[in-house]
Amino acid sequence: MSNGLEGIVAADTVLSHVDGNTGTIWVRGHTIDDLVRNHGYEGTVAIIWESFAGTGLTRAKIQSAFGAGRERAFAQMGDWLGAASKRPLLEGVRIALAALPENSAPADVVATLPVAIAALVRTREGQPPVRPDASLATAADFLRMLKGEPASESDIRGLDTYLTVVCENGLGNSSFAARVTVSTQASLASAVISAYCAFTGPLHGGAPGPVLDMLDEIKTSGDIDGWIANKLKDGGRLMGFGHRVFRIRDPRADMLRAAVAALNKDAGRLAFASEVEAKALAALARHKPGRPLKSNIEMNAALLLDAVGVPRDAFTQVFAVARSPGWIANALEQAKTGRMIRPASNYIGPKPET
Ligand code: ACO
């Protein structure tokens, strides 16, 4: 057995299918491309939540439930804002989630995240939190609450693409954490807090911010190949590369790259990122010849979030906005089985002496 449990199938699911050898992702019978073009974030949530968090769900119904949820989260902000605003964003958002009532509805759990992120960013900038506009979709209202003014159509489209592309992706570490928690009949709120905590590590949802740090460090060094070689020589990992499942380039990376390019913002930075990516892939192929280490989504995700004005230390939290409906769908699907997850361990310690 590997300590990473790779290859172990731990759930039957109707939610998503990921084949890392062919670069295939299906979300309840839809391709990611179809979801981006025809359904958007709220439409995708309607698809993955159908028969788990309601029936007859539509994009409009989810948009309305998320809008009402943001209003409720804003009204409850006094429960957590004081404590949360004294902490780094990662901790502040954890505090906001921890303040959710045990019986919180799925849409209220998800809607807490954009409200908390925007309010915490604004509070630290000395600005008052902006009241949500329940009539807007999540991408538009989040950017509006974050910046205090309506975002451009292209930024809204770019962020909606991001939220849609990364909403659900097989049995990721965080989705598994949600399943483990809910399988004890713990609440959905507790399941999402478990998932969020698992998500924040740099090997999973914590990667996009460090990707930009890496690009900046490489730029400052003025020597792409030398920086990469030193990093690998020191046993470091190149952020934005490698994946437990994908053995070829993550198909979502190109969709996000196209979305960043469509924003038409910083072509120079995009070109630099492409150059770093090509050199990193070549270096990784030399470094681990037997192990295909390809681009994951994180470099393009980071460039996109940066381009639409999300602060770097909020990247993981915005990623959680996208992924939390997937955590909830996984938790509700697990709860339907009624079976507690309780694997076994292999004892390798000493035997008692007597
Ligand atoms: N840079 C350098 N070396 C790497 C990288 C990398 N990005 N990724 C893997 N390796 C090395 C490992 O250290 C390992 O070396 P070893 O055999 O000497 O111990 C070898 O390649 C094989 O590693 P894997 O088994 O393929 O990696 P694993 O499945 O454990 O980890 C992970 C996958 C965590 C994503 C890893 O590739 C990584 O750390 N990448 C950088 C962080 C990152 O981009 N995370 C975001 C992932 S996407 C997401 O979760 C949303």
Coordinates of C-alpha atoms and ligand atoms in Angstrom, one line a residue:
M1 CA 0.0 0.0 0.0
S2 CA 1.2 3.5 -0.7
N3 CA 0.8 6.2 2.0
G4 CA -0.8 8.4 -0.7
L5 CA -3.5 5.8 -1.5
E6 CA -3.0 6.3 -5.2
G7 CA -5.0 3.9 -7.3
I8 CA -7.4 3.1 -4.4
V9 CA -11.0 3.6 -5.5
A10 CA -12.9 4.9 -2.4
A11 CA -16.3 5.9 -3.8
D12 CA -18.8 5.2 -6.6
T13 CA -19.8 8.6 -8.0
V14 CA -22.1 10.1 -10.6
L15 CA -20.4 13.5 -10.1
S16 CA -17.3 13.5 -12.2
H17 CA -14.9 11.2 -14.1
V18 CA -11.2 12.1 -14.5
D19 CA -8.9 10.1 -16.7
G20 CA -5.4 11.4 -16.2
N21 CA -3.9 9.4 -19.1
T22 CA -6.2 10.9 -21.7
G23 CA -6.9 14.2 -20.1
T24 CA -10.6 13.5 -19.9
I25 CA -12.9 15.2 -17.4
W26 CA -16.7 14.7 -17.4
V27 CA -18.9 16.4 -14.9
R28 CA -22.2 14.5 -14.8
G29 CA -22.0 13.8 -18.5
H30 CA -20.8 17.2 -19.5
T31 CA -17.4 18.3 -20.8
I32 CA -15.8 21.3 -19.1
D33 CA -15.9 23.1 -22.4
D34 CA -19.7 22.6 -22.5
L35 CA -20.1 23.8 -18.9
V36 CA -18.1 27.0 -19.6
R37 CA -19.9 27.8 -22.8
N38 CA -23.5 26.9 -21.8
H39 CA -23.9 26.7 -18.1
G40 CA -21.4 28.9 -16.2
Y41 CA -20.7 28.5 -12.5
E42 CA -24.3 28.6 -11.2
G43 CA -25.5 26.3 -14.0
T44 CA -22.7 23.8 -13.2
V45 CA -23.7 23.9 -9.5
A46 CA -27.3 23.1 -10.6
I47 CA -26.0 20.1 -12.6
I48 CA -23.9 18.7 -9.8
W49 CA -26.4 19.3 -7.0
E50 CA -29.4 17.9 -8.9
S51 CA -31.0 15.1 -6.7
F52 CA -28.6 15.8 -3.9
A53 CA -29.3 19.4 -2.8
G54 CA -32.8 19.6 -4.5
T55 CA -34.6 18.6 -7.7
G56 CA -35.4 20.6 -10.8
L57 CA -32.4 22.8 -10.1
T58 CA -31.6 25.4 -12.7
R59 CA -28.9 28.1 -13.2
A60 CA -31.5 30.8 -12.3
K61 CA -32.6 28.9 -9.1
I62 CA -29.0 28.5 -7.9
Q63 CA -28.1 32.1 -8.7
S64 CA -31.1 33.2 -6.6
A65 CA -30.2 30.8 -3.7
F66 CA -26.6 32.0 -3.7
G67 CA -27.8 35.6 -3.8
A68 CA -30.1 35.1 -0.8
G69 CA -27.2 33.2 0.9
R70 CA -24.9 36.1 0.4
E71 CA -27.4 38.4 2.0
R72 CA -27.8 36.1 5.0
A73 CA -24.0 35.8 5.3
F74 CA -23.7 39.6 5.2
A75 CA -26.3 39.9 7.9
Q76 CA -24.5 37.4 10.1
M77 CA -21.1 39.0 9.6
G78 CA -21.0 40.4 13.2
D79 CA -20.6 36.8 14.4
W80 CA -17.1 36.5 13.0
L81 CA -15.8 39.7 11.4
G82 CA -14.1 41.1 14.5
A83 CA -12.1 38.0 15.2
A84 CA -11.5 37.1 11.6
S85 CA -10.2 40.5 10.5
K86 CA -7.3 40.3 13.0
R87 CA -6.0 37.1 11.2
P88 CA -4.4 36.3 7.9
L89 CA -7.0 35.7 5.2
L90 CA -6.6 31.9 5.3
E91 CA -7.5 31.9 9.0
G92 CA -10.1 34.6 8.7
V93 CA -12.1 32.6 6.2
R94 CA -11.8 29.5 8.4
I95 CA -13.3 31.5 11.2
A96 CA -16.2 32.7 9.0
L97 CA -16.9 29.1 8.1
A98 CA -16.6 27.9 11.7
A99 CA -19.4 30.4 12.6
L100 CA -21.9 28.7 10.3
P101 CA -24.9 27.1 12.1
E102 CA -24.9 23.3 12.1
N103 CA -28.0 23.1 10.0
S104 CA -26.8 25.5 7.3
A105 CA -28.3 24.9 3.8
P106 CA -25.8 24.1 1.0
A107 CA -26.3 27.4 -0.8
D108 CA -25.7 29.3 2.5
V109 CA -22.4 27.5 3.1
V110 CA -21.1 28.3 -0.4
A111 CA -22.4 31.9 -0.2
T112 CA -20.5 32.6 3.0
L113 CA -17.2 32.3 1.2
P114 CA -17.4 35.2 -1.3
V115 CA -18.9 37.5 1.4
A116 CA -16.2 36.6 3.9
I117 CA -13.3 37.0 1.4
A118 CA -14.5 40.4 0.1
A119 CA -15.3 41.7 3.6
L120 CA -11.9 40.6 5.0
V121 CA -9.9 42.1 2.1
R122 CA -11.8 45.4 2.4
T123 CA -11.5 45.5 6.1
R124 CA -7.8 45.2 6.1
E125 CA -7.6 48.0 3.5
G126 CA -9.6 50.2 5.9
Q127 CA -12.7 50.1 3.7
P128 CA -16.2 49.1 4.8
P129 CA -17.6 45.7 3.6
V130 CA -19.9 46.1 0.5
R131 CA -23.5 44.8 0.9
P132 CA -24.2 42.0 -1.7
D133 CA -26.4 42.4 -4.7
A134 CA -28.5 39.3 -4.6
S135 CA -29.6 39.8 -8.2
L136 CA -26.1 39.2 -9.6
A137 CA -24.3 36.0 -10.2
T138 CA -21.4 35.0 -7.9
A139 CA -18.5 36.2 -10.2
A140 CA -20.1 39.6 -10.7
D141 CA -21.1 40.2 -7.2
F142 CA -17.8 38.9 -5.7
L143 CA -15.8 41.3 -7.8
R144 CA -18.2 44.1 -6.9
M145 CA -18.0 43.4 -3.2
L146 CA -14.2 43.2 -3.4
K147 CA -13.6 46.4 -5.3
G148 CA -16.6 48.5 -4.3
E149 CA -17.7 49.1 -7.9
P150 CA -19.1 47.0 -10.7
A151 CA -16.5 44.9 -12.5
S152 CA -16.0 44.9 -16.3
E153 CA -17.9 42.3 -18.4
S154 CA -14.6 40.7 -19.4
D155 CA -13.4 40.3 -15.8
I156 CA -16.8 38.8 -14.8
R157 CA -16.6 36.4 -17.7
G158 CA -13.0 35.5 -16.9
L159 CA -13.8 34.8 -13.2
D160 CA -16.9 32.8 -14.1
T161 CA -14.9 30.7 -16.4
Y162 CA -12.4 30.0 -13.6
L163 CA -15.2 29.1 -11.1
T164 CA -16.8 26.8 -13.6
V165 CA -13.6 25.0 -14.8
V166 CA -12.4 24.0 -11.3
C167 CA -15.8 23.4 -9.6
E168 CA -15.6 19.6 -9.5
N169 CA -12.7 17.2 -10.3
G170 CA -12.9 13.6 -9.1
L171 CA -12.0 12.5 -5.6
G172 CA -9.6 15.3 -4.8
N173 CA -8.0 15.4 -1.4
S174 CA -10.5 18.0 -0.1
S175 CA -13.6 16.2 -1.5
F176 CA -12.4 13.1 0.2
A177 CA -12.1 15.0 3.5
A178 CA -15.7 16.2 3.1
R179 CA -16.8 12.6 2.5
V180 CA -15.0 11.3 5.5
T181 CA -16.5 14.0 7.8
V182 CA -20.1 13.7 6.6
S183 CA -19.9 9.9 6.7
T184 CA -20.1 10.1 10.5
Q185 CA -23.4 12.0 10.1
A186 CA -21.6 15.2 10.9
S187 CA -23.1 18.4 9.3
L188 CA -22.5 19.7 5.9
A189 CA -21.0 22.8 7.4
S190 CA -18.5 20.6 9.3
A191 CA -17.8 18.7 6.0
V192 CA -17.0 21.9 4.2
I193 CA -14.7 23.1 7.0
S194 CA -12.8 19.8 6.8
A195 CA -12.5 20.2 3.0
Y196 CA -11.4 23.8 3.3
C197 CA -8.7 22.8 5.8
A198 CA -7.4 20.0 3.6
F199 CA -7.5 22.4 0.6
T200 CA -5.3 25.1 2.0
G201 CA -2.0 23.2 1.7
P202 CA 0.4 24.1 -1.0
L203 CA 0.2 20.7 -2.6
H204 CA -3.5 21.2 -3.3
G205 CA -5.6 24.4 -3.3
G206 CA -2.8 26.5 -1.7
A207 CA -0.7 26.3 -4.9
P208 CA -1.8 29.3 -7.0
G209 CA -0.4 32.1 -4.8
P210 CA 3.0 30.5 -4.6
V211 CA 3.0 30.1 -8.4
L212 CA 3.0 33.9 -8.8
D213 CA 5.7 34.1 -6.1
M214 CA 7.8 31.7 -8.1
L215 CA 7.3 33.7 -11.4
D216 CA 8.3 36.9 -9.6
E217 CA 11.4 35.3 -8.1
I218 CA 12.4 33.9 -11.4
K219 CA 11.9 37.3 -13.1
T220 CA 14.0 39.0 -10.4
S221 CA 16.8 36.4 -10.8
G222 CA 17.0 37.2 -14.5
D223 CA 18.0 33.5 -15.1
I224 CA 15.0 31.2 -15.8
D225 CA 17.1 28.0 -16.3
G226 CA 19.4 28.7 -13.4
W227 CA 16.6 29.4 -10.9
I228 CA 14.8 26.2 -11.9
A229 CA 17.9 24.1 -11.8
N230 CA 18.7 25.4 -8.3
K231 CA 15.2 24.8 -7.0
L232 CA 15.3 21.2 -8.2
K233 CA 18.8 20.7 -7.0
D234 CA 17.7 21.8 -3.5
G235 CA 14.8 19.2 -3.6
G236 CA 12.2 21.9 -4.1
R237 CA 9.0 21.5 -6.1
L238 CA 8.1 23.8 -9.1
M239 CA 4.6 25.1 -8.3
G240 CA 2.1 24.6 -11.0
F241 CA 3.5 21.3 -12.2
G242 CA 2.6 17.7 -11.5
H243 CA -0.6 16.1 -10.5
R244 CA -1.6 12.9 -8.7
V245 CA -4.0 11.9 -11.5
F246 CA -3.0 13.8 -14.7
R247 CA -0.1 12.3 -16.5
I248 CA -0.5 14.7 -19.4
R249 CA -1.1 18.4 -19.4
D250 CA -4.3 19.2 -17.4
P251 CA -6.8 20.0 -20.1
R252 CA -8.2 22.8 -18.0
A253 CA -4.9 24.6 -18.2
D254 CA -5.4 25.6 -21.8
M255 CA -9.0 26.8 -21.1
L256 CA -7.7 29.0 -18.4
R257 CA -4.9 30.3 -20.6
A258 CA -7.4 31.2 -23.3
A259 CA -9.5 33.0 -20.6
V260 CA -6.5 35.0 -19.4
A261 CA -5.5 35.9 -22.9
A262 CA -9.1 37.1 -23.6
L263 CA -8.8 39.6 -20.7
N264 CA -6.2 41.4 -22.9
K265 CA -4.3 42.7 -19.9
D266 CA -0.6 41.9 -19.5
A267 CA 0.6 40.2 -22.6
G268 CA 4.2 40.5 -21.5
R269 CA 3.6 38.6 -18.3
L270 CA 1.7 35.9 -20.2
A271 CA 4.6 35.5 -22.6
F272 CA 7.1 35.3 -19.7
A273 CA 4.9 32.7 -18.0
S274 CA 4.9 30.6 -21.2
E275 CA 8.7 30.8 -21.4
V276 CA 9.0 29.7 -17.8
E277 CA 6.5 26.9 -18.3
A278 CA 8.4 25.5 -21.4
K279 CA 11.7 25.6 -19.5
A280 CA 10.3 24.1 -16.4
L281 CA 8.7 21.2 -18.4
A282 CA 12.1 20.5 -20.0
A283 CA 13.9 20.6 -16.6
L284 CA 11.3 18.4 -15.0
A285 CA 11.7 15.8 -17.8
R286 CA 15.4 15.7 -17.2
H287 CA 14.9 15.7 -13.4
K288 CA 12.4 12.8 -13.2
P289 CA 12.8 11.0 -16.6
G290 CA 10.5 8.2 -15.5
R291 CA 7.7 10.4 -14.2
P292 CA 5.6 12.6 -16.5
L293 CA 5.4 15.9 -14.6
K294 CA 3.2 18.2 -16.7
S295 CA 1.5 21.6 -16.2
N296 CA -1.4 21.6 -13.9
I297 CA -4.0 24.4 -13.8
E298 CA -2.3 26.5 -11.2
M299 CA -0.1 28.8 -13.3
N300 CA -3.0 29.9 -15.5
A301 CA -5.4 30.0 -12.6
A302 CA -3.0 32.4 -10.8
L303 CA -2.5 34.6 -13.8
L304 CA -6.3 34.8 -14.3
L305 CA -7.1 35.6 -10.7
D306 CA -4.3 38.2 -10.6
A307 CA -5.6 39.8 -13.8
V308 CA -9.2 40.2 -12.5
G309 CA -7.8 41.9 -9.3
V310 CA -8.0 39.2 -6.7
P311 CA -5.2 39.7 -4.1
R312 CA -2.6 37.0 -4.2
D313 CA -3.2 35.8 -0.6
A314 CA -6.9 35.3 -1.5
F315 CA -6.3 32.9 -4.5
T316 CA -6.8 29.8 -2.4
Q317 CA -10.0 31.2 -0.9
V318 CA -11.5 32.1 -4.3
F319 CA -10.5 28.6 -5.5
A320 CA -12.6 27.4 -2.5
V321 CA -15.6 29.5 -3.7
A322 CA -15.3 27.5 -6.9
R323 CA -14.7 24.1 -5.4
S324 CA -17.1 24.2 -2.4
P325 CA -20.2 23.1 -4.4
G326 CA -18.1 20.1 -5.5
W327 CA -17.3 19.3 -1.8
I328 CA -21.0 19.6 -0.9
A329 CA -22.0 17.3 -3.8
N330 CA -19.5 14.8 -2.7
A331 CA -20.6 15.0 0.9
L332 CA -24.3 14.6 0.0
E333 CA -23.5 11.7 -2.3
Q334 CA -21.5 10.0 0.5
A335 CA -24.3 10.6 3.0
K336 CA -26.7 8.9 0.7
T337 CA -24.7 5.6 1.0
G338 CA -25.3 5.8 4.8
R339 CA -21.9 4.1 5.3
M340 CA -19.3 5.5 7.6
I341 CA -15.8 5.7 6.1
R342 CA -13.5 3.8 8.4
P343 CA -10.5 2.1 6.7
A344 CA -7.9 0.0 8.5
S345 CA -4.2 0.6 9.2
N346 CA -1.3 -1.8 9.1
Y347 CA 0.5 -1.9 12.5
I348 CA 4.3 -1.7 12.1
G349 CA 5.1 -0.7 15.7
P350 CA 6.7 -2.9 18.4
K351 CA 4.8 -5.9 20.0
P352 CA 4.2 -5.8 23.8
E353 CA 7.1 -7.5 25.6
T354 CA 4.9 -9.8 27.7
Ligands
ACO1 N1 8.4 19.9 -8.9 C1 9.5 19.1 -8.7 N2 9.4 17.8 -8.4 C2 8.1 17.2 -8.4 C3 7.0 18.0 -8.7 C4 7.2 19.4 -8.9 N3 6.1 20.2 -9.2 N4 5.9 17.2 -8.6 C5 6.3 16.0 -8.3 N5 7.7 16.0 -8.1 C6 8.6 14.9 -7.8 C7 8.2 14.4 -6.4 O1 9.0 15.0 -5.5 C8 8.6 12.9 -6.5 O2 10.0 12.8 -6.4 P1 10.6 11.5 -5.6 O3 10.1 10.3 -6.3 O4 12.0 11.7 -5.6 O5 10.0 11.6 -4.2 C9 8.3 12.6 -8.0 O6 8.3 13.8 -8.7 C10 6.9 11.9 -8.2 O7 5.9 12.7 -7.6 P2 4.4 12.3 -7.7 O8 4.2 11.0 -7.1 O9 4.1 12.4 -9.2 O10 3.7 13.5 -7.0 P3 2.4 13.4 -6.1 O11 1.4 12.6 -6.8 O12 2.9 12.9 -4.8 O13 2.1 14.9 -5.9 C11 1.6 17.1 -6.5 C12 1.3 15.6 -6.8 C13 1.4 17.2 -5.0 C14 0.6 17.9 -7.2 C15 3.0 17.4 -6.9 O14 3.2 17.2 -8.3 C16 3.4 18.8 -6.5 O15 3.8 19.0 -5.3 N6 3.3 19.8 -7.4 C17 3.6 21.2 -7.1 C18 2.5 21.8 -6.2 C19 1.2 22.1 -7.1 O16 1.3 22.6 -8.2 N7 0.1 21.7 -6.5 C20 -1.3 22.0 -7.2 C21 -1.8 20.7 -7.7 S1 -3.3 20.9 -8.5 C22 -4.5 20.9 -7.3 O17 -4.4 20.2 -6.3 C23 -5.7 21.7 -7.5

